[in-house]
């Protein structure tokens, strides 16, 4: 996270806005490229992912924030950052056509499908190469304060088994192990 600020909507509600770097594709996208070996990732790649994401969760915990959606789709690789490099990469990619999408408010909006920025790693890259990767957490839409009530669809064990209404950083750690599931798809 580079920065944060608060915005107020037209109804006066305060929203936390987070500013992040440009990220590449996800760990899940990387795993799915391994069509030759059962869509597994090498153990050293999974260890790197778990280590980096654990650091991110620890950083959030210091600020009393839970992520709430700890899944491989939300583990994104760090990639190029300068505007010149980004423009060059996007200029070389196949351009996507603008599609018109009707929003829930009935208004038609132009939309372009997201174009991930390449990060340069492959599912079978060496341990030395993957050590150079930096993996971040994205999609904070399910996040919240550790003291907040658990959403109705929140499946952390402390909410389900103990019927606690409050959630904390343990929920994210459980999701990293259970729902984040990169470790259950390893192949050594």
Short mmCIF file of C-alpha atoms in Angstrom, two decimals:
data_model
loop_
_atom_site.label_atom_id
_atom_site.label_comp_id
_atom_site.label_asym_id
_atom_site.label_seq_id
_atom_site.Cartn_x
_atom_site.Cartn_y
_atom_site.Cartn_z
CA UNK A 1 0.00 0.00 0.00
CA UNK A 2 1.39 3.36 -1.00
CA UNK A 3 -1.08 5.62 0.73
CA UNK A 4 -4.64 5.93 1.92
CA UNK A 5 -7.26 8.60 2.30
CA UNK A 6 -10.94 8.93 3.15
CA UNK A 7 -13.75 10.01 0.85
CA UNK A 8 -17.32 10.84 1.74
CA UNK A 9 -20.14 9.75 -0.53
CA UNK A 10 -23.23 11.81 -1.32
CA UNK A 11 -24.97 10.39 1.75
CA UNK A 12 -22.15 11.46 4.06
CA UNK A 13 -20.73 7.97 4.66
CA UNK A 14 -16.96 7.78 5.03
CA UNK A 15 -15.01 5.33 2.84
CA UNK A 16 -11.39 4.28 3.24
CA UNK A 17 -9.54 4.50 -0.11
CA UNK A 18 -6.28 2.59 -0.52
CA UNK A 19 -3.58 3.48 -3.07
CA UNK A 20 -1.53 0.58 -4.45
CA UNK A 21 1.23 0.03 -6.98
CA UNK A 22 0.52 -1.51 -10.39
CA UNK A 23 0.34 -5.29 -10.07
CA UNK A 24 0.68 -8.17 -12.50
CA UNK A 25 -1.39 -11.32 -12.79
CA UNK A 26 -2.27 -13.61 -9.89
CA UNK A 27 -0.67 -16.68 -8.37
CA UNK A 28 -3.80 -18.56 -9.43
CA UNK A 29 -3.21 -17.49 -13.05
CA UNK A 30 0.37 -18.75 -12.74
CA UNK A 31 -0.80 -22.09 -11.31
CA UNK A 32 -3.31 -22.57 -14.13
CA UNK A 33 -0.55 -22.19 -16.76
CA UNK A 34 0.90 -25.53 -15.63
CA UNK A 35 -1.24 -27.65 -17.95
CA UNK A 36 1.55 -30.25 -18.19
CA UNK A 37 1.91 -31.22 -14.56
CA UNK A 38 -1.57 -31.17 -13.05
CA UNK A 39 -1.72 -27.39 -12.48
CA UNK A 40 0.57 -27.62 -9.46
CA UNK A 41 3.19 -25.15 -8.34
CA UNK A 42 6.62 -26.22 -7.08
CA UNK A 43 6.97 -26.32 -3.30
CA UNK A 44 9.50 -23.44 -3.31
CA UNK A 45 7.00 -21.24 -5.16
CA UNK A 46 4.26 -22.03 -2.65
CA UNK A 47 6.66 -21.30 0.23
CA UNK A 48 7.46 -17.92 -1.33
CA UNK A 49 3.76 -17.12 -1.76
CA UNK A 50 2.87 -18.13 1.80
CA UNK A 51 5.80 -16.10 3.16
CA UNK A 52 4.96 -12.94 1.21
CA UNK A 53 1.24 -13.11 1.95
CA UNK A 54 1.91 -13.79 5.64
CA UNK A 55 3.97 -10.58 5.72
CA UNK A 56 1.10 -8.66 4.10
CA UNK A 57 -1.38 -10.05 6.62
CA UNK A 58 0.95 -9.13 9.46
CA UNK A 59 1.17 -5.57 8.14
CA UNK A 60 -2.63 -5.37 8.05
CA UNK A 61 -2.90 -6.79 11.57
CA UNK A 62 -0.68 -4.01 12.91
CA UNK A 63 -3.33 -1.58 11.65
CA UNK A 64 -6.15 -3.77 13.01
CA UNK A 65 -7.47 -4.58 9.51
CA UNK A 66 -8.54 -7.97 8.22
CA UNK A 67 -8.46 -8.74 4.50
CA UNK A 68 -11.38 -11.15 4.34
CA UNK A 69 -10.65 -12.67 0.90
CA UNK A 70 -7.31 -14.46 1.20
CA UNK A 71 -7.34 -16.54 -2.00
CA UNK A 72 -4.74 -17.16 -4.75
CA UNK A 73 -6.78 -14.98 -7.13
CA UNK A 74 -5.95 -12.07 -4.84
CA UNK A 75 -2.20 -12.80 -4.62
CA UNK A 76 -0.71 -10.55 -7.31
CA UNK A 77 2.85 -10.30 -8.56
CA UNK A 78 4.71 -7.01 -8.43
CA UNK A 79 5.64 -5.87 -11.93
CA UNK A 80 6.87 -2.84 -13.86
CA UNK A 81 6.07 0.54 -12.32
CA UNK A 82 7.21 3.40 -14.54
CA UNK A 83 4.61 4.98 -16.78
CA UNK A 84 6.86 4.61 -19.85
CA UNK A 85 7.31 0.87 -19.25
CA UNK A 86 3.59 0.37 -18.59
CA UNK A 87 2.64 2.26 -21.76
CA UNK A 88 5.12 0.20 -23.79
CA UNK A 89 3.74 -3.11 -22.50
CA UNK A 90 0.13 -2.06 -23.00
CA UNK A 91 0.98 -0.78 -26.47
CA UNK A 92 2.27 -4.24 -27.40
CA UNK A 93 -0.74 -6.12 -26.04
CA UNK A 94 -3.80 -6.87 -28.09
CA UNK A 95 -6.20 -4.03 -27.59
CA UNK A 96 -9.54 -4.92 -26.13
CA UNK A 97 -12.73 -3.53 -27.57
CA UNK A 98 -14.89 -1.31 -25.46
CA UNK A 99 -18.03 -3.12 -24.39
CA UNK A 100 -21.16 -1.43 -23.17
CA UNK A 101 -22.40 -2.77 -19.85
CA UNK A 102 -25.69 -1.86 -18.22
CA UNK A 103 -25.25 -1.15 -14.54
CA UNK A 104 -27.70 -2.00 -11.77
CA UNK A 105 -28.87 1.61 -11.98
CA UNK A 106 -29.94 1.07 -15.62
CA UNK A 107 -27.20 3.34 -16.99
CA UNK A 108 -24.97 2.05 -19.81
CA UNK A 109 -21.24 2.29 -19.08
CA UNK A 110 -18.29 1.72 -21.42
CA UNK A 111 -16.01 -1.02 -20.09
CA UNK A 112 -12.71 -2.55 -21.19
CA UNK A 113 -11.60 -5.98 -20.02
CA UNK A 114 -8.61 -5.80 -17.72
CA UNK A 115 -5.20 -6.45 -19.28
CA UNK A 116 -2.78 -7.90 -16.73
CA UNK A 117 0.75 -6.55 -16.86
CA UNK A 118 3.26 -9.42 -17.37
CA UNK A 119 5.48 -10.15 -14.37
CA UNK A 120 7.99 -12.40 -16.13
CA UNK A 121 7.57 -15.55 -14.00
CA UNK A 122 6.48 -18.98 -15.20
CA UNK A 123 5.10 -21.89 -13.18
CA UNK A 124 8.37 -23.77 -13.65
CA UNK A 125 10.82 -20.92 -13.03
CA UNK A 126 13.78 -21.70 -10.80
CA UNK A 127 13.83 -21.26 -7.05
CA UNK A 128 16.38 -18.47 -7.47
CA UNK A 129 14.08 -16.65 -9.89
CA UNK A 130 10.96 -16.94 -7.74
CA UNK A 131 12.90 -15.58 -4.76
CA UNK A 132 13.12 -12.31 -6.73
CA UNK A 133 9.33 -12.08 -6.95
CA UNK A 134 7.25 -9.93 -4.66
CA UNK A 135 3.65 -10.96 -4.13
CA UNK A 136 0.98 -8.64 -2.81
CA UNK A 137 -2.58 -8.95 -1.63
CA UNK A 138 -5.34 -7.29 -3.64
CA UNK A 139 -9.14 -6.97 -3.47
CA UNK A 140 -9.90 -5.42 -0.13
CA UNK A 141 -13.65 -5.37 -0.81
CA UNK A 142 -14.27 -7.92 1.97
CA UNK A 143 -11.88 -6.26 4.41
CA UNK A 144 -12.76 -4.47 7.57
CA UNK A 145 -11.69 -3.49 11.03
CA UNK A 146 -10.78 -6.35 13.34
CA UNK A 147 -13.40 -5.17 15.77
CA UNK A 148 -16.20 -5.26 13.19
CA UNK A 149 -18.98 -7.81 13.07
CA UNK A 150 -18.39 -10.82 10.85
CA UNK A 151 -20.30 -10.68 7.54
CA UNK A 152 -23.06 -13.29 7.18
CA UNK A 153 -21.07 -15.23 4.56
CA UNK A 154 -17.84 -15.22 6.57
CA UNK A 155 -16.74 -18.81 7.19
CA UNK A 156 -13.84 -18.49 9.58
CA UNK A 157 -13.90 -21.18 12.29
CA UNK A 158 -14.08 -18.72 15.18
CA UNK A 159 -17.28 -17.36 13.68
CA UNK A 160 -18.78 -20.76 12.84
CA UNK A 161 -17.73 -22.89 15.81
CA UNK A 162 -17.67 -20.44 18.68
CA UNK A 163 -20.46 -18.30 17.30
CA UNK A 164 -18.39 -15.20 17.90
CA UNK A 165 -19.61 -12.14 16.13
CA UNK A 166 -16.27 -10.34 16.15
CA UNK A 167 -13.40 -11.21 13.81
CA UNK A 168 -9.65 -10.70 13.96
CA UNK A 169 -6.45 -11.51 12.06
CA UNK A 170 -6.79 -15.23 12.81
CA UNK A 171 -9.53 -15.33 10.20
CA UNK A 172 -7.12 -14.27 7.45
CA UNK A 173 -4.50 -16.79 8.56
CA UNK A 174 -7.13 -19.54 8.47
CA UNK A 175 -8.12 -18.48 4.95
CA UNK A 176 -4.48 -18.52 3.84
CA UNK A 177 -4.19 -22.10 4.97
CA UNK A 178 -7.65 -23.38 4.13
CA UNK A 179 -9.22 -21.25 1.40
CA UNK A 180 -6.01 -19.75 0.02
CA UNK A 181 -5.24 -23.38 -0.78
CA UNK A 182 -2.02 -22.91 -2.74
CA UNK A 183 -0.42 -25.30 -0.29
CA UNK A 184 -2.99 -27.99 -1.08
CA UNK A 185 -2.07 -27.80 -4.76
CA UNK A 186 1.66 -28.32 -4.43
CA UNK A 187 3.85 -30.81 -6.15
CA UNK A 188 7.44 -31.32 -5.04
#
